[in-house]
Amino acid sequence: MRPVIKASLHYLALAVVSVLWLIPVYAMVINGFKSDLEVSSTPVLVPPTQFSIGAYVSVFGSLAKPLLNSLIIVIPTSFIAAFLGAMGAYFFYTLSYSYSRFSSTLSDVLFSLIALATFIPYQATLIPLTRLIVDMGLLDTYAGIIFAMLIFYIPTGALLMSMFISVLPRSLVEAAKIDGTGDLKIFLKIVFPLSMPGFISTLIFIIIQSWNNFFIPLVLVTTPEMKLISVAVEAYTGGYGTLYNDTFAAAMLASIIPLAIFIFLGRYFIRGLIALGGGGKGV
Amino acid sequence: MKKGTVILVVPTALFSIILLYLVLWNAGVSFMNWSLLNPTPSLVGLETFVSVVRQFQFSNSLVHSLELSVSLVAIGNILGILLASLLYFLKSNGARSIFMSIMIYPLAISMAVNGLIWLWLYNINIGIDWVLTKIGLPQFPWLSSTSTMFPSLIVVSVWAYTGIAALFYLAGFMNIDKAVVEAARLDGAGAFKITYKLLVPNSFNSFVISTALLFLFSFRIFSLPFILSGGTTNIFLQTSVLYMYYLFTVEFFSDATAVATIITVIATIVIIPYALIMIRRWIRR
Amino acid sequence: MVKVVAKNLSKVFKKGKVIALDNINITINNGERFGILGPSGAGKTTLMRSIAGLDVPSSGELYFDDKLVAGNGKLFVPPEDRRIGMVFQTWALYPNLTAFENIAFPLTNMKMSKEEIRKKVEEVAKILDISHVLSHYPRELSGGQQQRVSLARALVKQPSLLLLDEPFSNLDARMRDSARALVREVQNELGITLIIVSHDPADIFAIAERVGVLVKGKFAQIGNPDEIYNDPVSVEVASLIGEINELEGKLSNEGVIVSSFKFPPDTYRKDNPASEKIMIGVRPENVKLSKEVINDDSWIFVGKGKIKVVGYQGGLFRITVSPPDSEEEIVTYTDHRTNIGEEILVYVKKHSVMVFNQ
């Protein structure tokens, strides 16, 4: 085959995949801008003839509070989880120093535990979690949801940051140790600043994950004014008779923040994912 | 070990222990008979498990969960390798990262929102089927037929999660010494041969990780079937986590915890080896 | 200033599968400059890290003066309490801190006022001639400057022991000599105990007054560098401390025979050959090639050779010569050019051939 044809086929294959992959987001973008009238006459994949923000206006009223709630939950959750997780991750790094059997068993157990917390179907803790939050008197409060999310996202932060911290040169930490520096100070002054790109990756990953978390707010929120955006959109599933422009406008509002983060800081998100796969660098 | 060192791990350890406490508490209740009908529970050993396992919905939902996970692992790995090799052989780094981003972006959107969107795309009058009929193909029933409902769920999860597999494989491919690939190319090997003779066999790590994560992510999908089926009771789309949530909402607490325990055990079987591989290969190196 | 004593020090890795240090016994005196020389994998770095407290020996004891700092697999004094300054092979400068902050870092762990810290940093920076780059980040410094910042950081806290781990291997060749001289000078001024680990004999000769040659986790020989250079205990030690020609020969009445070369008894440096099969070693500077017969008692004719390889290095020609029809090779340096294939007379210096009885 001639190189030109080969290259064209290569790009054609990727273009086809890309088009297939982009259909849902395309639908989301175009249909939110259809008017009620146009919705009843056009299919989902045909763009609107006229630009209308009517759907956004009609859903925004009921989604404004959930959006605000989500921000209030997600920002502290992700910063706290990523930072405290990073501290825990540095502890693993110091454990891997000593070759004693005790410390290697301890790190195996702790690491398995944080992996369990990261990947467990968290729905499986539904009943005890709900009970714990109710007993703490935190049902329907920001603090309660944040606390519940931290149970899963601090370990996630520790798991991701372990990957990023493990690639730092060992001699830097050793030099600081010889200089009589305590581990807390080594973490704050050396390790944390140097793993900043990894920290941002972890942060972005946790922001997106916690923003999109559906189950925890579903069970820990019982009053409408405390609803988070991820759950609030459920109201727009509708039947087949409802107007789909509202559904897509709601979907757009719920996704705009994680999508914007993905578009502008996607490489950090991707690095976070790669770290889950056991590597801090590459791609 | 000094105080300053131990302080570092306190938050992570504390929250991990809370999680462990939740898991154990849950397991404990699964050996009782707590429900709406029986508000003062007592220990009944394995009785709850026995009665739960006998129910049709239990095996039905567990089969669905495993089917979903296994299909996603199979399709995700195969498609992931294909897409990763398409990306690997791109010459431009910019193009590679743009295409990669397109494959991974579904993860930035919540599964609940994905569910909303796909509900409409699966509409047999105005959704994807409208395009199919336009170009002369027959309609596909998607969610409106019981036999195609579950495959429709698989399609959405493949769309959402294949990007991760492609990403892990691409990362694995990129870690292989470029000189080896170039030598193979000079020896006249084509892209296809390089992929299956050189890239894939040297990416065992990627295979292990992507299999573990695809399994775990799909095993705990909740909101997608929840929204696609409009609740927890559609037996054609009910997965284990949905069934467990259903038992909770009808206040069969011990039954719910028994299902949760089984879910946890299955997930743990996958998670622990993953964690140990990670820590041996990466943290201790 | 401290005296470092190791008693039966051993270190094993991977549950005993790898023996890094094997029963090390050594006393490094107060204010001494001690070198540890060895091939890679001999345990040099492990020994230094054990002394620093970064590794814990599996058995044996390590004393600083009379204080037990580590013994029988336990750490009694952690690195931070050993009053050590260390220069790492990679220098290990904190990339997120300026040169000033790097040097000041150890001091910030002590109770010391900002003013005092600044004074101390500037003092040491002046000695090491880096005052003008204190506000720069490590990446903005040249290799030599980075190395001096690293040295400054090690010295600023007035350690009683300075550890140098291959400190010059990342420097340009032309910078090494001045860096070595600087280390020597600073040590002289402060009088601290110094331990340098290196695989490069040039480092050892420039800095150490006593050197231990580490082979397979054991000290093969300890002594002053010249002594080891001239009287190594084995071929291996001999080649570690400088270039040497190793030749395998047979003992006869007239001396050691290597192919058609003959090394008569008056070429032996010290020992006499004791077995029939024998290893001998000749330093390149003790070999002379000549087209004409040399009438000088101090050079002894060993045979006619054929020039095999001619190289050029450091202003000298590096010549490899072999007995005709033989694979044995002798390397030496001359200042005049010779041609490959030429026949030439080979002489060695009287009492210069080392004899190693196996």
PDB file of C-alpha atoms in Angstrom, chain A residues 97 99 101 170-182 185-186 189-190 193-194, chain C residues 15 49 52 54 79-80 84 86 88 90 92-97 105-106 108-109 153 157:
ATOM      1  CA  TYR A  97      12.542   2.530  53.200  1.00  0.00           C
ATOM      2  CA  TYR A  99      13.311  -3.435  54.805  1.00  0.00           C
ATOM      3  CA  ARG A 101       9.268  -7.560  57.668  1.00  0.00           C
ATOM      4  CA  ARG A 170      15.228   8.979  46.854  1.00  0.00           C
ATOM      5  CA  SER A 171      18.404  10.946  47.507  1.00  0.00           C
ATOM      6  CA  LEU A 172      16.409  14.158  48.048  1.00  0.00           C
ATOM      7  CA  VAL A 173      14.569  12.636  50.974  1.00  0.00           C
ATOM      8  CA  GLU A 174      17.752  11.037  52.281  1.00  0.00           C
ATOM      9  CA  ALA A 175      19.618  14.330  52.130  1.00  0.00           C
ATOM     10  CA  ALA A 176      16.852  15.956  54.143  1.00  0.00           C
ATOM     11  CA  LYS A 177      16.899  13.102  56.674  1.00  0.00           C
ATOM     12  CA  ILE A 178      20.620  13.470  57.198  1.00  0.00           C
ATOM     13  CA  ASP A 179      20.009  17.153  57.795  1.00  0.00           C
ATOM     14  CA  GLY A 180      17.808  16.185  60.702  1.00  0.00           C
ATOM     15  CA  THR A 181      14.501  17.066  59.049  1.00  0.00           C
ATOM     16  CA  GLY A 182      11.355  15.476  60.412  1.00  0.00           C
ATOM     17  CA  LYS A 185       8.606  18.930  57.303  1.00  0.00           C
ATOM     18  CA  ILE A 186      10.149  16.864  54.495  1.00  0.00           C
ATOM     19  CA  LYS A 189       8.834  21.540  52.141  1.00  0.00           C
ATOM     20  CA  ILE A 190      10.226  19.012  49.669  1.00  0.00           C
ATOM     21  CA  PRO A 193       6.038  20.956  46.274  1.00  0.00           C
ATOM     22  CA  LEU A 194       7.914  18.532  44.038  1.00  0.00           C
TER      23      LEU A 194
ATOM     24  CA  LYS C  15      16.787 -12.637  52.752  1.00  0.00           C
ATOM     25  CA  ARG C  49      24.905   4.375  53.627  1.00  0.00           C
ATOM     26  CA  ALA C  52      25.233   7.520  57.309  1.00  0.00           C
ATOM     27  CA  LEU C  54      20.391   5.283  55.718  1.00  0.00           C
ATOM     28  CA  PRO C  79      20.926   9.608  60.488  1.00  0.00           C
ATOM     29  CA  GLU C  80      19.678  12.984  61.674  1.00  0.00           C
ATOM     30  CA  ILE C  84      26.887  13.973  59.257  1.00  0.00           C
ATOM     31  CA  MET C  86      26.822  14.128  52.949  1.00  0.00           C
ATOM     32  CA  PHE C  88      25.371  12.611  47.085  1.00  0.00           C
ATOM     33  CA  THR C  90      23.561  13.268  42.111  1.00  0.00           C
ATOM     34  CA  ALA C  92      20.410  15.822  45.640  1.00  0.00           C
ATOM     35  CA  LEU C  93      19.746  19.548  45.627  1.00  0.00           C
ATOM     36  CA  TYR C  94      16.113  20.408  46.326  1.00  0.00           C
ATOM     37  CA  PRO C  95      14.960  21.710  42.935  1.00  0.00           C
ATOM     38  CA  ASN C  96      12.183  23.817  44.430  1.00  0.00           C
ATOM     39  CA  LEU C  97      14.535  25.786  46.666  1.00  0.00           C
ATOM     40  CA  PHE C 105      17.869  23.929  54.960  1.00  0.00           C
ATOM     41  CA  PRO C 106      19.840  21.931  57.565  1.00  0.00           C
ATOM     42  CA  THR C 108      16.303  25.552  59.744  1.00  0.00           C
ATOM     43  CA  ASN C 109      16.024  22.278  61.653  1.00  0.00           C
ATOM     44  CA  ARG C 153      24.886  22.303  52.411  1.00  0.00           C
ATOM     45  CA  LYS C 157      25.925  22.570  59.890  1.00  0.00           C
TER      46      LYS C 157
END
